[in-house]
PDB file of C-alpha atoms in Angstrom:
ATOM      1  CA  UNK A   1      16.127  -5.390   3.003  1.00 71.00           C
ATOM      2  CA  UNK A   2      13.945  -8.055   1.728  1.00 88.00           C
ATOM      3  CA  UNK A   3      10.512  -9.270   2.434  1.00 96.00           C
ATOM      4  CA  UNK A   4       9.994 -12.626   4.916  1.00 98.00           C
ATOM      5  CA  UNK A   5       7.600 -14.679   3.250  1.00 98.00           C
ATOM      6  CA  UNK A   6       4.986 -16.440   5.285  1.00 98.00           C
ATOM      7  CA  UNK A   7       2.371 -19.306   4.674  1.00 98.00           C
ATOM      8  CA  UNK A   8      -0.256 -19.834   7.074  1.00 98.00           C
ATOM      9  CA  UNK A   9      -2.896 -22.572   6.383  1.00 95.00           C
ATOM     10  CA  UNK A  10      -2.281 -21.708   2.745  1.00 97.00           C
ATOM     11  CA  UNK A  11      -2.254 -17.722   3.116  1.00 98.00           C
ATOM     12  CA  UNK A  12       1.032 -16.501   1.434  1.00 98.00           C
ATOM     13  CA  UNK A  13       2.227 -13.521   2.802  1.00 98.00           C
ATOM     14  CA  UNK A  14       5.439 -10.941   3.376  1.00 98.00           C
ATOM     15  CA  UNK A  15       6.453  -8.832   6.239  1.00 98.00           C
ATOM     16  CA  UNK A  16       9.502  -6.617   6.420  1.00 98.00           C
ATOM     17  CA  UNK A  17      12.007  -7.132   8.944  1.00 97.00           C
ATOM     18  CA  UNK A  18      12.396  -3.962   9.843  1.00 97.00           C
ATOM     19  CA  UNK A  19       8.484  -3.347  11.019  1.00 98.00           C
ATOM     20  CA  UNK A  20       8.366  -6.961  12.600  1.00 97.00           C
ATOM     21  CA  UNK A  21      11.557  -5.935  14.599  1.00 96.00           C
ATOM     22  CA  UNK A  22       9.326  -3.011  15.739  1.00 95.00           C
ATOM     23  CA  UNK A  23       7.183  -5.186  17.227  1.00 95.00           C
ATOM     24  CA  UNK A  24       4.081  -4.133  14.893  1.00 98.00           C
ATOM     25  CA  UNK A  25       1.567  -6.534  13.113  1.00 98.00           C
ATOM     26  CA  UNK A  26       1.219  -5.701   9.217  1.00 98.00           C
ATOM     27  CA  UNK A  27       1.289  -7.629   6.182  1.00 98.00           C
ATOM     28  CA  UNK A  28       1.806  -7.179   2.457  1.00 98.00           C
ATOM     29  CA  UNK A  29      -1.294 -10.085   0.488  1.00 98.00           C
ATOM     30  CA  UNK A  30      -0.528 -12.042  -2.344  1.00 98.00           C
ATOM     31  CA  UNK A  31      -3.064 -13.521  -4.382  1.00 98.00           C
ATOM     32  CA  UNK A  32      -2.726 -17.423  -2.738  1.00 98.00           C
ATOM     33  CA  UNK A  33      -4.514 -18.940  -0.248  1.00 98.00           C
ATOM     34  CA  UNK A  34      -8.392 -17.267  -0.994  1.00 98.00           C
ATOM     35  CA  UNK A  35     -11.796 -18.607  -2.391  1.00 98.00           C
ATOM     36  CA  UNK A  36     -11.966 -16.560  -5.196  1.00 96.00           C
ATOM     37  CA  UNK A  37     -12.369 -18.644  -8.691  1.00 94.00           C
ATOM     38  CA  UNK A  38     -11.383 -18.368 -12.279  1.00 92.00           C
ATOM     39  CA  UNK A  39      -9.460 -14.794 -13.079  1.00 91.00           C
ATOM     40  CA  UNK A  40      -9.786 -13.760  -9.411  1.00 93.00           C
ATOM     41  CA  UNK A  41      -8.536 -17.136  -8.128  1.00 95.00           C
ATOM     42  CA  UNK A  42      -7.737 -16.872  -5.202  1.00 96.00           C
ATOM     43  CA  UNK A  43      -7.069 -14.367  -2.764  1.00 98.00           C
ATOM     44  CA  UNK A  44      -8.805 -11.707  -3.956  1.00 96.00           C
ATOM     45  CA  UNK A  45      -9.338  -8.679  -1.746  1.00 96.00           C
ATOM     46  CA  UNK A  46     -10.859  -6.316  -4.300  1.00 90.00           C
ATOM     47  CA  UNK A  47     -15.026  -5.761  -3.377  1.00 81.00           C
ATOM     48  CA  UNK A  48     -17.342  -7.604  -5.631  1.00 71.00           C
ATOM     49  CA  UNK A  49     -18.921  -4.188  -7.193  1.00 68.00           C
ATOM     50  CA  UNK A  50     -15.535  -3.585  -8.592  1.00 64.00           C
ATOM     51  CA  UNK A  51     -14.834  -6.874 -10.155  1.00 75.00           C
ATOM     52  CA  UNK A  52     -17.349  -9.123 -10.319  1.00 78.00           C
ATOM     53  CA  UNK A  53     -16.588 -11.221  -7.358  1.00 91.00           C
ATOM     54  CA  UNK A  54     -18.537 -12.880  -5.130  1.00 92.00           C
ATOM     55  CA  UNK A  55     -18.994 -10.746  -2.179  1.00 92.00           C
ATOM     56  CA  UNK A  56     -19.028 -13.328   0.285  1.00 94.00           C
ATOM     57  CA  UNK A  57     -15.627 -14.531  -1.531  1.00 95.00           C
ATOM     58  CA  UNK A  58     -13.943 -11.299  -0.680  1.00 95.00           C
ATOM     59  CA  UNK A  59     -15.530 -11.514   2.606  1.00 96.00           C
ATOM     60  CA  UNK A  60     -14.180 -14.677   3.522  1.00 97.00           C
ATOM     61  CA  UNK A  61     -10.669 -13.930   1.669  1.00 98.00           C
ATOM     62  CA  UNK A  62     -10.527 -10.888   4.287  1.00 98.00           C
ATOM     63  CA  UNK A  63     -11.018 -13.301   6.873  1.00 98.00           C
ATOM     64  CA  UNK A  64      -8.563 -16.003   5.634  1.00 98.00           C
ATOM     65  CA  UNK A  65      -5.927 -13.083   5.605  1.00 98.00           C
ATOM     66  CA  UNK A  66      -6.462 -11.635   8.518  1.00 98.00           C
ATOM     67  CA  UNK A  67      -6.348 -14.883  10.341  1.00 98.00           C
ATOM     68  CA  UNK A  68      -3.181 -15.509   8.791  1.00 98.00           C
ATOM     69  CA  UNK A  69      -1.622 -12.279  10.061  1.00 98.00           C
ATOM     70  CA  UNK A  70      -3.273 -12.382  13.233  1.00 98.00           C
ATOM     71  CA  UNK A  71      -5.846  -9.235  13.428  1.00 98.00           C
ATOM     72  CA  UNK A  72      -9.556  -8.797  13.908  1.00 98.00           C
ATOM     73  CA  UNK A  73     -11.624  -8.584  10.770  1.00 98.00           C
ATOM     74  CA  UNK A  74     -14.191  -7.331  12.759  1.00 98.00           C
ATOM     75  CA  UNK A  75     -12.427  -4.139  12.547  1.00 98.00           C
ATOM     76  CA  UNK A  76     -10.613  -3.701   9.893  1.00 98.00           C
ATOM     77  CA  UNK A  77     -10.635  -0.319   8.096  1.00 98.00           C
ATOM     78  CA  UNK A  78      -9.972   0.205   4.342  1.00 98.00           C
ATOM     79  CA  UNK A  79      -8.985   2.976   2.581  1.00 98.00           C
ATOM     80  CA  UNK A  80     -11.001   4.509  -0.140  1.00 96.00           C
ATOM     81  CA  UNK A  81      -8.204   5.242  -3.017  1.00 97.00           C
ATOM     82  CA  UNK A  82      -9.203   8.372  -5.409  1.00 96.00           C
ATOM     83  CA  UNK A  83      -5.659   8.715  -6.727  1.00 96.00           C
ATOM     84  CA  UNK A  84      -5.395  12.128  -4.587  1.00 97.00           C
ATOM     85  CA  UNK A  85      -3.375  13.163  -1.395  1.00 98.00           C
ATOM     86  CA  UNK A  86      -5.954  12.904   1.423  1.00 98.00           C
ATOM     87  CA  UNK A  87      -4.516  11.317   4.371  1.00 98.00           C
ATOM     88  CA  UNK A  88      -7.498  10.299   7.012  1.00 98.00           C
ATOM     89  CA  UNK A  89      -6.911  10.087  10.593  1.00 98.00           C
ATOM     90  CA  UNK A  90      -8.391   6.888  11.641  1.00 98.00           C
ATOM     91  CA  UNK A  91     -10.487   6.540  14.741  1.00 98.00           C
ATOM     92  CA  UNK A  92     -12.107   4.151  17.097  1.00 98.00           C
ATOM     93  CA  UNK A  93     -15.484   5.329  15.238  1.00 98.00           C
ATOM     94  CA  UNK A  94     -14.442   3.867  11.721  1.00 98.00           C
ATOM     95  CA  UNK A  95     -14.189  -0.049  13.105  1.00 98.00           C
ATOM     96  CA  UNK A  96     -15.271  -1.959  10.754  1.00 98.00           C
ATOM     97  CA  UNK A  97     -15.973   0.484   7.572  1.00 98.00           C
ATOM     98  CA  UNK A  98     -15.129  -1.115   4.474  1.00 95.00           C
ATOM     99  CA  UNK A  99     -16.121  -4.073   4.811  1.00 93.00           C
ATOM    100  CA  UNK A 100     -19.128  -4.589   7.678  1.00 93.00           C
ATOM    101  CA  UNK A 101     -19.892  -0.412   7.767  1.00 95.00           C
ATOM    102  CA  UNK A 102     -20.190   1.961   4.538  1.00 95.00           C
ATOM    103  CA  UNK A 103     -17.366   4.283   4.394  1.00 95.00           C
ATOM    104  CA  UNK A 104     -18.389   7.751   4.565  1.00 96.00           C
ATOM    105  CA  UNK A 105     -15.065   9.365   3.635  1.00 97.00           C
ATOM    106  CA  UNK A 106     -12.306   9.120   0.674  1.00 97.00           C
ATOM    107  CA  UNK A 107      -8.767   8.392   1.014  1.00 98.00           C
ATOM    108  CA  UNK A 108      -5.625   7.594  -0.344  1.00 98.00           C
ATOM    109  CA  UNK A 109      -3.578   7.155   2.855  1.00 98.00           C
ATOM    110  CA  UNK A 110      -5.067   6.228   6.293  1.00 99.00           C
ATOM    111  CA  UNK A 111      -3.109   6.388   9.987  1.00 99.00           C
ATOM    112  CA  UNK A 112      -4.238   5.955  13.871  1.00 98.00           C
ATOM    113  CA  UNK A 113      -2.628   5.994  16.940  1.00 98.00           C
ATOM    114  CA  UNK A 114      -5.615   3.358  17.720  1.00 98.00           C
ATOM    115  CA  UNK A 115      -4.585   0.076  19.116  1.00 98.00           C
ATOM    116  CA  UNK A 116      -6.360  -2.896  17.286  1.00 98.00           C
ATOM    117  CA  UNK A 117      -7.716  -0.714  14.230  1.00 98.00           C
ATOM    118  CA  UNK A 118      -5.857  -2.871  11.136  1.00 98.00           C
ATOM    119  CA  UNK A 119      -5.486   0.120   7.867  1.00 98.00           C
ATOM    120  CA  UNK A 120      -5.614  -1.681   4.900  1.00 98.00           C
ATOM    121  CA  UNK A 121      -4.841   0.041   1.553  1.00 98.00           C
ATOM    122  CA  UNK A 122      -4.901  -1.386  -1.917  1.00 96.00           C
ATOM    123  CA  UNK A 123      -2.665  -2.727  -5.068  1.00 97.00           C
ATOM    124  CA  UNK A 124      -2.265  -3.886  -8.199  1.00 97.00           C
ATOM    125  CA  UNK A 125       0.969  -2.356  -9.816  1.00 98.00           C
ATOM    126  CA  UNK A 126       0.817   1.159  -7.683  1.00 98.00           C
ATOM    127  CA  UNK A 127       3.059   1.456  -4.511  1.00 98.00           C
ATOM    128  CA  UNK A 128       1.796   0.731  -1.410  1.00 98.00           C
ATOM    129  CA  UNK A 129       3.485   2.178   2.076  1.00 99.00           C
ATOM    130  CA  UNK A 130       3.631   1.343   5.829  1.00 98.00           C
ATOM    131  CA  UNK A 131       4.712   3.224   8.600  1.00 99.00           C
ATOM    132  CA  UNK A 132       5.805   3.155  12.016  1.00 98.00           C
ATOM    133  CA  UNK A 133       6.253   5.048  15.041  1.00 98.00           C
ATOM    134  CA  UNK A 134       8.887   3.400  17.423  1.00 95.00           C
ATOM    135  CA  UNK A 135       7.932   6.224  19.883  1.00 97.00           C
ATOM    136  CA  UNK A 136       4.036   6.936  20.115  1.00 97.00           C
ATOM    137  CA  UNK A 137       3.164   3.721  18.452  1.00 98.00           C
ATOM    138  CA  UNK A 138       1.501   5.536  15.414  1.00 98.00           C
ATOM    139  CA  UNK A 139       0.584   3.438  12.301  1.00 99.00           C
ATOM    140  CA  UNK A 140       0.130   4.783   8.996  1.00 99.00           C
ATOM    141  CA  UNK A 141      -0.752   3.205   5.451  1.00 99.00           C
ATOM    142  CA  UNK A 142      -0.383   4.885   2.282  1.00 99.00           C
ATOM    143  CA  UNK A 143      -1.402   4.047  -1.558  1.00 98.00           C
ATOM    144  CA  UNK A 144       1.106   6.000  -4.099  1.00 98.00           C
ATOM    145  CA  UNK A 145      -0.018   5.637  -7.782  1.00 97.00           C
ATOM    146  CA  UNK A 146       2.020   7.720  -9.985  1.00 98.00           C
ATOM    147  CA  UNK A 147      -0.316  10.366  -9.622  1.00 98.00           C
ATOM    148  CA  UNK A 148      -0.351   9.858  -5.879  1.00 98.00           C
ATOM    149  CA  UNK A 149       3.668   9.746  -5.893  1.00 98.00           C
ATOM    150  CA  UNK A 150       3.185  13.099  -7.896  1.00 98.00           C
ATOM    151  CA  UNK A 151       1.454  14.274  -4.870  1.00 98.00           C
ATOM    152  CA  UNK A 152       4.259  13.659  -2.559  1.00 98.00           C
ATOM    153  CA  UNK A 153       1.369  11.424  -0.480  1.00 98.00           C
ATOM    154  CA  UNK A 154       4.489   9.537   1.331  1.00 98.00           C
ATOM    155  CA  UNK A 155       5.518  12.586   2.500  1.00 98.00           C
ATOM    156  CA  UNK A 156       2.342  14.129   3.065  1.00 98.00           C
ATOM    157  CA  UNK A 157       1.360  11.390   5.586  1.00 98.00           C
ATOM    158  CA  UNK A 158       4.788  11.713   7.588  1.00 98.00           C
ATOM    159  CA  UNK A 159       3.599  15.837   8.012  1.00 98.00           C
ATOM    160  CA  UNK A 160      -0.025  14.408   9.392  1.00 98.00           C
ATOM    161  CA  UNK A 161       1.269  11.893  11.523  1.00 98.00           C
ATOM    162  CA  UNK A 162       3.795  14.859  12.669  1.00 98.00           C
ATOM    163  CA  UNK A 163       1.223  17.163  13.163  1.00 98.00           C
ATOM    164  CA  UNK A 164      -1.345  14.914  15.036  1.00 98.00           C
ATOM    165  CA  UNK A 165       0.946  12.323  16.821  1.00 98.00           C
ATOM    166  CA  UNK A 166       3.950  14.266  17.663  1.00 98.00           C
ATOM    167  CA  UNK A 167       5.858  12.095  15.434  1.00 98.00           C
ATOM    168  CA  UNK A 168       9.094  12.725  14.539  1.00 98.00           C
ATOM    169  CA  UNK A 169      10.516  11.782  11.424  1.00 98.00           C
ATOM    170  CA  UNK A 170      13.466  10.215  12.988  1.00 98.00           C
ATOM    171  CA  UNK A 171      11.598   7.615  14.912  1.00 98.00           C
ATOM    172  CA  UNK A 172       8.911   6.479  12.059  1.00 98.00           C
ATOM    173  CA  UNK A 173      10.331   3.279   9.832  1.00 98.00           C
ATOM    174  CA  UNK A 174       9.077   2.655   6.588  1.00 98.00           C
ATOM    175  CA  UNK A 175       8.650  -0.929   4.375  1.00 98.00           C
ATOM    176  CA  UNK A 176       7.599   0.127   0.670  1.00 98.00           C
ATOM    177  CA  UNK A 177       5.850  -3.045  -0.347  1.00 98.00           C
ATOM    178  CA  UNK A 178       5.795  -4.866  -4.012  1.00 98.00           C
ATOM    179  CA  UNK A 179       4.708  -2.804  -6.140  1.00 98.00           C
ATOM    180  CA  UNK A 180       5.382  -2.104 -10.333  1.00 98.00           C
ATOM    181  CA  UNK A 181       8.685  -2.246 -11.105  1.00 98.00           C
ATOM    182  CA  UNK A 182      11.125   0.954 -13.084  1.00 98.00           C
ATOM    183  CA  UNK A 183      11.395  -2.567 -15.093  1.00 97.00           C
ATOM    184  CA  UNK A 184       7.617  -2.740 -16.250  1.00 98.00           C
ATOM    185  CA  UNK A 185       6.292   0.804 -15.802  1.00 98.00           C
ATOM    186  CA  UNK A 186       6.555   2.501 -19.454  1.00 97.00           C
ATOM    187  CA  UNK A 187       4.944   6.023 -19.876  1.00 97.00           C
ATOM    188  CA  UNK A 188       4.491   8.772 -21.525  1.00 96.00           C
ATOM    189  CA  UNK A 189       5.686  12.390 -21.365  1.00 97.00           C
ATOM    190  CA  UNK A 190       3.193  13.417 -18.829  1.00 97.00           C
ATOM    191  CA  UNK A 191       4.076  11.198 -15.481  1.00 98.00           C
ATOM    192  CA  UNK A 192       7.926  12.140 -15.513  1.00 98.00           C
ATOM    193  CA  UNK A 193       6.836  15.882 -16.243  1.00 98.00           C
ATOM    194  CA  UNK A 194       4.366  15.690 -13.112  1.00 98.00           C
ATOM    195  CA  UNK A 195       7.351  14.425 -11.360  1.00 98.00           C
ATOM    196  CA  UNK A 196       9.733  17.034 -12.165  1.00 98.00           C
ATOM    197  CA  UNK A 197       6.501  19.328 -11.705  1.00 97.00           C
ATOM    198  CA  UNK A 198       6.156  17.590  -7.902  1.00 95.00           C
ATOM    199  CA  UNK A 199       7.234  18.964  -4.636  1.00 94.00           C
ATOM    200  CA  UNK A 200      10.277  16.483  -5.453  1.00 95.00           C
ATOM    201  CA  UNK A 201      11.239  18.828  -8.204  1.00 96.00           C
ATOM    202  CA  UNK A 202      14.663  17.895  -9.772  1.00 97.00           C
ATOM    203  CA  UNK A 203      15.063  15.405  -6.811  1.00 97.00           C
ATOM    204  CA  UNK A 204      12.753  12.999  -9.155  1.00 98.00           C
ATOM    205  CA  UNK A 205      15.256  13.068 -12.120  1.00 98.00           C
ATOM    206  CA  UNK A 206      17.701  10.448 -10.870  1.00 98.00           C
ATOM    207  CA  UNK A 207      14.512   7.839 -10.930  1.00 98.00           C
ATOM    208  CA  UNK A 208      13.221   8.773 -14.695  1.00 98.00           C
ATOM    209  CA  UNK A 209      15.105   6.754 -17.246  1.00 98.00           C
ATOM    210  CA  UNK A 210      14.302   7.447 -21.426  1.00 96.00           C
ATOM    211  CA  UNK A 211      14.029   4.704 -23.595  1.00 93.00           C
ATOM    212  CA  UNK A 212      13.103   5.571 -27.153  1.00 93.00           C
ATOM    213  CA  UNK A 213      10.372   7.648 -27.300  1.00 94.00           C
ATOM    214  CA  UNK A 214       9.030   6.653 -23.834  1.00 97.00           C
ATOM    215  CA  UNK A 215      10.276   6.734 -19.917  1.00 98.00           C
ATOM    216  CA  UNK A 216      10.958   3.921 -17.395  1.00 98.00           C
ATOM    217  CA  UNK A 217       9.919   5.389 -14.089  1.00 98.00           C
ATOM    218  CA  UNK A 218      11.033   4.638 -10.509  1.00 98.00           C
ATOM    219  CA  UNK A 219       8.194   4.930  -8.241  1.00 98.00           C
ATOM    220  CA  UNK A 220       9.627   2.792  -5.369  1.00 98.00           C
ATOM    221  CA  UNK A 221      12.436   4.967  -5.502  1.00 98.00           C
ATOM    222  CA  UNK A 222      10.464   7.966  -5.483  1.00 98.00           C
ATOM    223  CA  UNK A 223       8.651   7.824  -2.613  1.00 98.00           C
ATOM    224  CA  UNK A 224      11.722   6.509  -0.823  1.00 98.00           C
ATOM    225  CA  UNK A 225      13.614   9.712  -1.622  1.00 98.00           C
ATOM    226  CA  UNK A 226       9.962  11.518  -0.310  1.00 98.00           C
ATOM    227  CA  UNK A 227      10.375   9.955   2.716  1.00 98.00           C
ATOM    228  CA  UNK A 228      14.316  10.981   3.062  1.00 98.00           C
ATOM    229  CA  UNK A 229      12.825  14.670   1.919  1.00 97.00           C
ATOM    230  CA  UNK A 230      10.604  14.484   4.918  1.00 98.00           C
ATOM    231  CA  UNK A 231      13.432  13.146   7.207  1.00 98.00           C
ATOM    232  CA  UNK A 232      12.937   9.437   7.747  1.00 98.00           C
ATOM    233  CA  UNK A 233      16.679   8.219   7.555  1.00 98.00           C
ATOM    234  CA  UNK A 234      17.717   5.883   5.299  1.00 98.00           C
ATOM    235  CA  UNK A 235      18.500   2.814   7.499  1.00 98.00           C
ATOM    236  CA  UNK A 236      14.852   3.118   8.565  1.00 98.00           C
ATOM    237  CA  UNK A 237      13.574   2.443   4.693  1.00 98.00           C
ATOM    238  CA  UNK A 238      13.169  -1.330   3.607  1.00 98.00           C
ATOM    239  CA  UNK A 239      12.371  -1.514  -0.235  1.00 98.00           C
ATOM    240  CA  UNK A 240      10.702  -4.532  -1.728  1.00 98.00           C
ATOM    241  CA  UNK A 241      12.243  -5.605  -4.809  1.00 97.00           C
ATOM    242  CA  UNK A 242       9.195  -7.294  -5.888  1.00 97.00           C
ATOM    243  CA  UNK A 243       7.289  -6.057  -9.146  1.00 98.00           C
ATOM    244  CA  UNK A 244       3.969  -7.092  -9.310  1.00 98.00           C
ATOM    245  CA  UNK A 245       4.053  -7.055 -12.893  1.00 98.00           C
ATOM    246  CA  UNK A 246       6.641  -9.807 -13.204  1.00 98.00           C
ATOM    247  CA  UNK A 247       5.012 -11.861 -11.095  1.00 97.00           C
ATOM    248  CA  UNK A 248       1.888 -13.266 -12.059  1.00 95.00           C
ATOM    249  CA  UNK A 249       1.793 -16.626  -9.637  1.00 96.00           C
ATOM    250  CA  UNK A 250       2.093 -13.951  -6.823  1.00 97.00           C
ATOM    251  CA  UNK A 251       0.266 -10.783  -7.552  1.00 98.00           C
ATOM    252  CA  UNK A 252      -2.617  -8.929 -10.219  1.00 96.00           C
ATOM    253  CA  UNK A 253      -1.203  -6.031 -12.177  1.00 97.00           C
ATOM    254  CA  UNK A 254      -3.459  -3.465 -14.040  1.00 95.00           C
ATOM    255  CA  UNK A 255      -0.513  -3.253 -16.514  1.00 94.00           C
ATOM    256  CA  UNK A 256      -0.395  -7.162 -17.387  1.00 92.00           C
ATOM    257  CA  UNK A 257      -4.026  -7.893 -16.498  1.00 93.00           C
ATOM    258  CA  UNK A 258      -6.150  -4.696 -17.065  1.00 88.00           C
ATOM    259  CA  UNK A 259      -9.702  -4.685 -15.424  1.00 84.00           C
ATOM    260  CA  UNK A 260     -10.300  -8.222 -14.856  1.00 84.00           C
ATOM    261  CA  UNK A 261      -8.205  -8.756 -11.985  1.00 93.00           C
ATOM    262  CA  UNK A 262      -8.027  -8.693  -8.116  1.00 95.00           C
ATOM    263  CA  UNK A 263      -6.148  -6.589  -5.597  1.00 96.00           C
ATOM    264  CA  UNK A 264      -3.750  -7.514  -2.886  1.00 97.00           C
ATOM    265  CA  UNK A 265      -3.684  -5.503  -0.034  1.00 98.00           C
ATOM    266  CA  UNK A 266      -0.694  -3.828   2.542  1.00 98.00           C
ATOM    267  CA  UNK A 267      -2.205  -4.079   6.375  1.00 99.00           C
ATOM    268  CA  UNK A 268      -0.786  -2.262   9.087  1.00 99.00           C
ATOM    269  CA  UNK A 269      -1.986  -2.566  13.114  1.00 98.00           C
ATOM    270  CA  UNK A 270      -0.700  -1.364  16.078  1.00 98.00           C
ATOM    271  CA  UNK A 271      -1.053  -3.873  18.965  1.00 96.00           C
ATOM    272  CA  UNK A 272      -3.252  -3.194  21.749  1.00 89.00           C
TER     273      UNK A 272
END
């Protein structure tokens, strides 16, 4: 299932059919429709100590976006990604932290059952993850580098919204956003060994491919097969097709671009 793609006053934008048919507001960035200038031109979400960016740049980008997709900046939450497996349970107390409040926490994946609390998590080439609950309403947003995918983080965060929200596998849907393609992402020995070395086990083999002396890996299609592990069924996955790294005009990759890039972003909100 395919991303819609949206442009609002110049902010380009997807959704996935399946989460806007759940009635929840989210949105997967590109890098059109910001301030930002030069290498970071133009929607660039990434903070300014990171990058070099203006900070009122990213400020106003956040606004630009959010306007687009129709939540409060005011109180928008970002994650804090460590490539690791924490999962924070977001809260009425962490309005705002990221971008108008320090953050006094680290995390890879973030999820409330907070109306009006947008999570926003961060890209450019890893996989980024958005969940539902059609039942309780819970929201959940997920970063999954390869070490992160490693992790089993997708599944991890189903578990944690299990455990806190009563959520039931059954009833969560899931839109895996753009993200580096099995077509661009060219490793080494050591990410498909962590894979086979993962919770996944030899689950992961079907998504590691050899060429020559190095592997094309799958990690959209490993964390979909976490989230069938952990019981989300299959109908209930959308997979973007997009690869950041083959897209340029649309999105920053590490792998194409290195340091001196931006970051889009994957937004998630449940509606008050």
């Amino acid at each position: 299932m395919e991303l819609i793609r949206h442009d609002r006053d110049g902010v380009v934008y997807h959704t996935s059919p399946l989460l806007d048919a759940a009635g929840v507001v989210h949105g997967f960035s590109t890098r059109l429709g910001g301030v930002s200038t030069g290498e970071l031109s133009s929607l660039n979400l990434r903070g300014s100590r990171f990058c070099g960016d203006d900070q009122t740049n990213v400020e106003e980008n956040y606004r630009r976006f959010c306007n687009a997709a129709g939540v409060p900046v005011s109180r928008a939450v970002l994650s804090v990604q460590v490539h690791q497996d924490t999962v924070r349970t977001v809260t009425e107390e962490d309005a705002g932290k990221g971008l108008w409040r320090e953050r006094d926490y680290t995390a890879d994946a973030l999820m409330t059952d907070a109306p009006e609390l947008p999570l926003f998590v961060f890209s450019a080439d890893c996989i980024v993850i958005l969940l539902c609950d059609s039942q309780t309403g819970a929201v959940g947003a997920v970063h999954a580098g390869w070490r992160g995918t490693a992790m089993a983080i997708a599944a991890k965060t189903v578990r944690e919204m299990e455990r806190v929200y009563g959520t039931r596998p059954v009833n969560l849907r899931a839109a895996i956003g753009p993200g580096i393609g099995q077509c661009c992402f060219e490793t080494h020995d050591d990410v498909p060994e962590a894979m086979l070395a993962s919770p996944m086990g030899e689950a992961a083999r079907p998504y590691l491919q050899k060429t020559g002396e190095k592997w094309q890996v799958d990690l959209k299609g490993l964390n979909r097969r976490q989230l069938l592990l952990a019981g989300v069924p299959a109908e209930q996955i959308a997979v973007s097709s997009l690869c950041t790294a083959c897209h340029p005009e649309l999105y920053w990759s590490h792998r194409k671009m290195g340091d001196r890039r931006g970051v889009q972003v994957a937004m998630i909100m449940r509606k008050g």
